[in-house]
Each structure stands twice: as C-alpha cells, then as structure tokens.
PDB file of C-alpha atoms and ligand atoms in Angstrom:
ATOM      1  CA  UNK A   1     -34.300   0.487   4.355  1.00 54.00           C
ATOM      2  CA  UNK A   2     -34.689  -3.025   2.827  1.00 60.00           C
ATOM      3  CA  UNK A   3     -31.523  -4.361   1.574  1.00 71.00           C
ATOM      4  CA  UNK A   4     -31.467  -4.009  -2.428  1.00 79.00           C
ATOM      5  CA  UNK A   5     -31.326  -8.048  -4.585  1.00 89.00           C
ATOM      6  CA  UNK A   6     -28.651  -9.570  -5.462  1.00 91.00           C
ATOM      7  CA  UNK A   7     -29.247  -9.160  -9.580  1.00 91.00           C
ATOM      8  CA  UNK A   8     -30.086  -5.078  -8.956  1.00 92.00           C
ATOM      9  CA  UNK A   9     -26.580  -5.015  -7.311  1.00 93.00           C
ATOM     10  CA  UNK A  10     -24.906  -6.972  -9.969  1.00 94.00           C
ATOM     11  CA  UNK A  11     -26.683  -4.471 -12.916  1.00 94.00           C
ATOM     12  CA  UNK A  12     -25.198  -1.658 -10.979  1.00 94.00           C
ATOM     13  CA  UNK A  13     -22.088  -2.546 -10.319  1.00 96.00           C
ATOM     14  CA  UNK A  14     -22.221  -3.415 -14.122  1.00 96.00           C
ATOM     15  CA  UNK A  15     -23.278   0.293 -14.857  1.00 96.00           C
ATOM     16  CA  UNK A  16     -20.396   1.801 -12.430  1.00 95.00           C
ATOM     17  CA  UNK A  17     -18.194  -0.681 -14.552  1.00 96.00           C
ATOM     18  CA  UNK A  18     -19.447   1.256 -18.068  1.00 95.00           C
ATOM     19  CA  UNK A  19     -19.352   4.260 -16.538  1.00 96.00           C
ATOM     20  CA  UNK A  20     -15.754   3.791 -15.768  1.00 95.00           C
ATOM     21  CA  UNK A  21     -14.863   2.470 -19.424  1.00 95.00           C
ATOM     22  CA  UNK A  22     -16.366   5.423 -20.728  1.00 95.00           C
ATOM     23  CA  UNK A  23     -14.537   7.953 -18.707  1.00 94.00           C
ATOM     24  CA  UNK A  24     -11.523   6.217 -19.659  1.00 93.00           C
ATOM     25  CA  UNK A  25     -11.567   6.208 -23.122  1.00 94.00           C
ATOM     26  CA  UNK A  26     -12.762   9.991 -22.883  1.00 93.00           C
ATOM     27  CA  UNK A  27     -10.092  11.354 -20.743  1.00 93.00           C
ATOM     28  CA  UNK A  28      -6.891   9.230 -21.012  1.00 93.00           C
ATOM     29  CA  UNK A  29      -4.955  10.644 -24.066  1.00 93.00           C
ATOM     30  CA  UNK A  30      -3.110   6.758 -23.847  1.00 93.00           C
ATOM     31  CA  UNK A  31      -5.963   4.784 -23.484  1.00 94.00           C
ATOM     32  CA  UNK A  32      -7.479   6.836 -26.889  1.00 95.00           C
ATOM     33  CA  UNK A  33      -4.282   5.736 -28.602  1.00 96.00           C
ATOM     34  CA  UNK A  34      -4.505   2.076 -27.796  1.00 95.00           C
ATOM     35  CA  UNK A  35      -8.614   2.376 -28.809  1.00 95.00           C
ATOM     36  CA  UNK A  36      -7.643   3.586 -31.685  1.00 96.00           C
ATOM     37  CA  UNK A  37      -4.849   0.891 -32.750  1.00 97.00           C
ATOM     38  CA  UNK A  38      -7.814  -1.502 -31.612  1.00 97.00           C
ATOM     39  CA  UNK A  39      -9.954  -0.084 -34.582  1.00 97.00           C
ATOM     40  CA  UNK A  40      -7.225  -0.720 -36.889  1.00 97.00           C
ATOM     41  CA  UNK A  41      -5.723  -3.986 -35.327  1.00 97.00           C
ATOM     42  CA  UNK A  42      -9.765  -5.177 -36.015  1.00 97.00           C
ATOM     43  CA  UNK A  43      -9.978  -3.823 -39.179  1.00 98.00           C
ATOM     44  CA  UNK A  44      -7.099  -5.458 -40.419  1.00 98.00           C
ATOM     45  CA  UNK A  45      -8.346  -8.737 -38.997  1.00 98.00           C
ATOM     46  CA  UNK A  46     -11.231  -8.231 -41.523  1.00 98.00           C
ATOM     47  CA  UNK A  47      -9.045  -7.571 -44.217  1.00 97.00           C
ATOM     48  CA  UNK A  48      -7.006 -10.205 -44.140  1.00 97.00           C
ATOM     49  CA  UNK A  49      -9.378 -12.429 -43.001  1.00 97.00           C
ATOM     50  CA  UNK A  50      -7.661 -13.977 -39.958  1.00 98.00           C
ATOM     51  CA  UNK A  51      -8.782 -17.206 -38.548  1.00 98.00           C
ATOM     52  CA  UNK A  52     -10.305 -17.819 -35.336  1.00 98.00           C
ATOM     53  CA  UNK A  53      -7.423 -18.718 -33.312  1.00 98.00           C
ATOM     54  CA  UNK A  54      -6.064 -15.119 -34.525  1.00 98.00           C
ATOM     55  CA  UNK A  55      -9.001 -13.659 -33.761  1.00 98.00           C
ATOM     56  CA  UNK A  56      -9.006 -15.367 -30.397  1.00 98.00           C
ATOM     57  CA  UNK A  57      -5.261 -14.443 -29.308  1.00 98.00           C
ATOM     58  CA  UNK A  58      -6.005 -10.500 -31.197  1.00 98.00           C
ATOM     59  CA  UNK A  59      -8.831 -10.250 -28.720  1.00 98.00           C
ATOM     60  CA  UNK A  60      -6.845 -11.777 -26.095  1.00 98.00           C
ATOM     61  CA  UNK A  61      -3.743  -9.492 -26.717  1.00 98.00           C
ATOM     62  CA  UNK A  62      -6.210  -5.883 -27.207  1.00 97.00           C
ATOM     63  CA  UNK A  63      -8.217  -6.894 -24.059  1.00 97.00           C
ATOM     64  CA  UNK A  64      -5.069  -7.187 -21.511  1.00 98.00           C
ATOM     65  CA  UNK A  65      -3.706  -4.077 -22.612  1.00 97.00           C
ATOM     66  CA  UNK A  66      -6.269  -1.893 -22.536  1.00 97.00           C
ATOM     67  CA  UNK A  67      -7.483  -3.710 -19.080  1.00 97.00           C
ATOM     68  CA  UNK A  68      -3.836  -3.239 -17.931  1.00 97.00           C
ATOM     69  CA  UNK A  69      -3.579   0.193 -18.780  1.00 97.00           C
ATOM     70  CA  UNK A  70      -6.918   0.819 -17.295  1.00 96.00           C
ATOM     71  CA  UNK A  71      -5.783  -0.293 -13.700  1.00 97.00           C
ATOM     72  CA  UNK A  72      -2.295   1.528 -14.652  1.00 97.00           C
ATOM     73  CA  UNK A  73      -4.690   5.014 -14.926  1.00 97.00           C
ATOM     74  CA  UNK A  74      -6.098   3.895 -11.557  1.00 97.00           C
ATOM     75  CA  UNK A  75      -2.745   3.051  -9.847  1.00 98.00           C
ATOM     76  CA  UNK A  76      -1.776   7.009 -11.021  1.00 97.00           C
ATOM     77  CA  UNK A  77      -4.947   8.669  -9.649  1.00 97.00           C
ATOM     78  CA  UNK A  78      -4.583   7.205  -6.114  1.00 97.00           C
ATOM     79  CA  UNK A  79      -1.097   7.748  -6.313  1.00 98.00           C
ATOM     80  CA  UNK A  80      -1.781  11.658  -7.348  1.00 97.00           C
ATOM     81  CA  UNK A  81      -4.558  11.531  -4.623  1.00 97.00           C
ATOM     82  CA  UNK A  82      -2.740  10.379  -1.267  1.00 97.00           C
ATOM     83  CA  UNK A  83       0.708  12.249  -2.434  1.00 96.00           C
ATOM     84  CA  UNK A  84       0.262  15.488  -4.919  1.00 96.00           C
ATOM     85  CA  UNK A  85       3.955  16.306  -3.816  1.00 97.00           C
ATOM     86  CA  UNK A  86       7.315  14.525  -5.672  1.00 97.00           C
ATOM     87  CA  UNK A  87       8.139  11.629  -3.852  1.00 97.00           C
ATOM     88  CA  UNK A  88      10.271   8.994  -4.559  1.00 97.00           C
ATOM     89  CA  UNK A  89       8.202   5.930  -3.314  1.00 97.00           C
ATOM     90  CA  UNK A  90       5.394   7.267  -5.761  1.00 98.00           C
ATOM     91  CA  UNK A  91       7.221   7.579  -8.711  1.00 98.00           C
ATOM     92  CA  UNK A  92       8.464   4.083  -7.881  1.00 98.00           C
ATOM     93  CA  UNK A  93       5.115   2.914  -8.083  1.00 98.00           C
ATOM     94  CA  UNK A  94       3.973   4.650 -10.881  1.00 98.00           C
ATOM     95  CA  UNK A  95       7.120   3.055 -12.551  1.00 98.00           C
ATOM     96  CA  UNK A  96       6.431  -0.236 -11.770  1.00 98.00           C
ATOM     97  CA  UNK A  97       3.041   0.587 -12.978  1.00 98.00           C
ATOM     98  CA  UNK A  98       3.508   1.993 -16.137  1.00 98.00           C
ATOM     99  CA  UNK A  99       6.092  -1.290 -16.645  1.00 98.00           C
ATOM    100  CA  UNK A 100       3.120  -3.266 -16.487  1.00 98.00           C
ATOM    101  CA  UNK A 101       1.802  -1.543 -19.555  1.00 97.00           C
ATOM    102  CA  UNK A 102       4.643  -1.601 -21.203  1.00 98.00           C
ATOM    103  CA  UNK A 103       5.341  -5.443 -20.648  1.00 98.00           C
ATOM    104  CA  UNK A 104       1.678  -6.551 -22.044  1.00 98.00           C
ATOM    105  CA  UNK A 105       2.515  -3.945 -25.116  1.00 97.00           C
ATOM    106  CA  UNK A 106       5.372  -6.120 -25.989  1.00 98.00           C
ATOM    107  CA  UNK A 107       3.436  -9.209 -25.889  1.00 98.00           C
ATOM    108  CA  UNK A 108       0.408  -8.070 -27.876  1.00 98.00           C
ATOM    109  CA  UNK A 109       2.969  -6.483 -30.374  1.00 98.00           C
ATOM    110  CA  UNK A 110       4.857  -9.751 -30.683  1.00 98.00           C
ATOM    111  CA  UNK A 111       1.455 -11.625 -31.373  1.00 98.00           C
ATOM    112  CA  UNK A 112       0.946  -9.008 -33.762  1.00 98.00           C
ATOM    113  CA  UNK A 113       3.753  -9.468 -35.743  1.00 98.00           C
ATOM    114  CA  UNK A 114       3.351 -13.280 -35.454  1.00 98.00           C
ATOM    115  CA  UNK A 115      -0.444 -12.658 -37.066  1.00 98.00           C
ATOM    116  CA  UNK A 116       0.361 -10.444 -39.741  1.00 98.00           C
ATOM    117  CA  UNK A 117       4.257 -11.168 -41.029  1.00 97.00           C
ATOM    118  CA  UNK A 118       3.301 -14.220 -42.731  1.00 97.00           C
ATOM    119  CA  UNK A 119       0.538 -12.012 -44.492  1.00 96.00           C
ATOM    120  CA  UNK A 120       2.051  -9.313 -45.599  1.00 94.00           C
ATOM    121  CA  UNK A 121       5.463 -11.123 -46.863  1.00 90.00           C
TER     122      UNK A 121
HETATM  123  N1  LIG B 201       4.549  12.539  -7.397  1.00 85.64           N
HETATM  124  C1  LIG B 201       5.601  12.036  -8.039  1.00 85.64           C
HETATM  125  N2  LIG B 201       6.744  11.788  -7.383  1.00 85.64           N
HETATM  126  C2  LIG B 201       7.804  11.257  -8.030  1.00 85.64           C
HETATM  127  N3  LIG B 201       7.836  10.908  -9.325  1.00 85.64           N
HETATM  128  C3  LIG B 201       6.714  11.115 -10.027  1.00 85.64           C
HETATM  129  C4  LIG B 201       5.542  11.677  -9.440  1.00 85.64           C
HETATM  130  N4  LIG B 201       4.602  11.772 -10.396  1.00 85.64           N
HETATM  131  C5  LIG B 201       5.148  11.275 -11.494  1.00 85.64           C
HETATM  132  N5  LIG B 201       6.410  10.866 -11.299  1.00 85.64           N
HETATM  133  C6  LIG B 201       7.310  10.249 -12.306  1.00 85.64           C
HETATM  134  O1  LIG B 201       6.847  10.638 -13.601  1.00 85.64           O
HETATM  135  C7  LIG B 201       6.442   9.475 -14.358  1.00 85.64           C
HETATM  136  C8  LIG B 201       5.182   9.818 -15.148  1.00 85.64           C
HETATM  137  O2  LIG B 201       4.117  10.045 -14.238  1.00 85.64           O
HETATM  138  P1  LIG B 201       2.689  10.506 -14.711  1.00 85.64           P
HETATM  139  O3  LIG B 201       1.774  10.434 -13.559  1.00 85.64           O
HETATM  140  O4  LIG B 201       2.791  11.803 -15.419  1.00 85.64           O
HETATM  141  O5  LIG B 201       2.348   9.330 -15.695  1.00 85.64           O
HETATM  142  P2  LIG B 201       2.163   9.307 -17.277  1.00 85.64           P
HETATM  143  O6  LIG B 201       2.666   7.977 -17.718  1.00 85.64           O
HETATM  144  O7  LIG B 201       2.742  10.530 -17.895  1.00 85.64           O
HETATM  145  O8  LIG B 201       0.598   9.279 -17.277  1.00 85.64           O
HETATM  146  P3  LIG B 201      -0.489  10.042 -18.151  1.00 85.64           P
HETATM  147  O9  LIG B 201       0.197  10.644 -19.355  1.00 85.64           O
HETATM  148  O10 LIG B 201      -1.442   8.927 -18.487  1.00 85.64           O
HETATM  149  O11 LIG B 201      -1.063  11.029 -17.184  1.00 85.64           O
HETATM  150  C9  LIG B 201       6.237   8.368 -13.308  1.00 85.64           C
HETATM  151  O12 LIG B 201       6.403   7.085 -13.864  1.00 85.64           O
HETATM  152  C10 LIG B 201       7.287   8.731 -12.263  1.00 85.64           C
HETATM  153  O13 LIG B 201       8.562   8.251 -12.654  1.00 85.64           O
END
C-alpha cells in the first residue's frame, strides 16, 4: 500500500483533532460550562469594547482553560480505562489533574477581573 503524503496526513490528523473538540463540548457537562462562560466572556468583550491587548490576553486566558480541561477529560478516561476499581494512585492523579484546571481557572478569572473592574466601577 503506498504510504499516504505528508499534507493528507496533516488534514487528517486535523479532522481527528475536530472530531475530538466536538465530542468534547458534546459530552463533558464541564467543558459545556466553560463554552458557555466563553460566549459570554466574548460577548462582553463586544460590549464594552475591549482593546486588543484584552482581547489578546481574553483569548489567551479562554484558550488554556478549555485546552487544559480538555487534556484533564483525557487524563480521567485513561485513568477510568486502565483502573475502573477505587484506587488511591488514581484518584491521586485525577487530583493533580483536576488541580491543573483549577489553577488556569484562577488565572483566567484574575485577568478577568483585571479586564472588566475598571469598566464596570
Ligand atoms: N478510581 C478512583 N479511585 C480513587 N479515587 C477516585 C477514582 N475515581 C475518582 N476518584 C476521586 O474522585 C474525584 C472525581 O473524579 P471523577 O472522575 O468523577 O472526576 P470529575 O471531576 O467528577 O469529572 P467529570 O465530572 O468531568 O466526570 C477524583 O479527583 C478523585 O479524587
């Protein structure tokens, strides 16, 4: 079988990449929170008519937590898959996992408040 190009590779992996974005925001009851605070953390950007930097660090701050939580989803499937059972190593590492969320959450919140205080008050 000849080996497939370089570029049809990259537009599938690209696909797989959707594919997994989608499934995401379809299934995970946490990531369709954090979509939907994106819809009003962007609409509020419109409203008050941030500038670009804002915009910038918004983007910035919306991106890593959804990416973070994303690869936190992942970390709790595998975990689930190799050890159904209660076991204290996995819950360590869903911990740790989960504190990755929550750590990026801060941030973004803090660069939230930073954006919009000024505004508001
Ligand atoms: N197999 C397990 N063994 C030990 N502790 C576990 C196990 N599964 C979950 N836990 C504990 O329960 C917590 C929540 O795990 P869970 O997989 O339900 O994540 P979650 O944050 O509720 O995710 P989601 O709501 O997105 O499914 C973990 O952080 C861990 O402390």
């Amino acid at each position: 079988m000849p080996k497939e190009s370089f570029l049809v590779n990259r537009i599938k992996s690209v696909g797989f990449a959707l594919k997994g974005a989608l499934l995401l925001i379809r299934t995970e009851s946490s990531i369709k929170i954090q979509v939907f605070i994106t819809l009003v953390m962007t609409a509020a950007g419109f409203y008050f008519e941030i500038s670009n930097t804002e915009w910038i660090l918004q983007i910035l701050a919306i991106g890593l937590v959804l990416g973070i939580e994303g690869l936190n989803t992942a970390v709790e499937k595998i975990a689930d898959f190799v050890q159904p059972e209660f076991d204290e190593k996995i819950g360590f590492i869903k911990d740790i996992s989960a504190g990755a969320v929550m750590l990026v959450s801060i941030a973004a919140s803090i660069i939230g408040l930073i954006i919009y205080i000024p505004k508001l008050f």
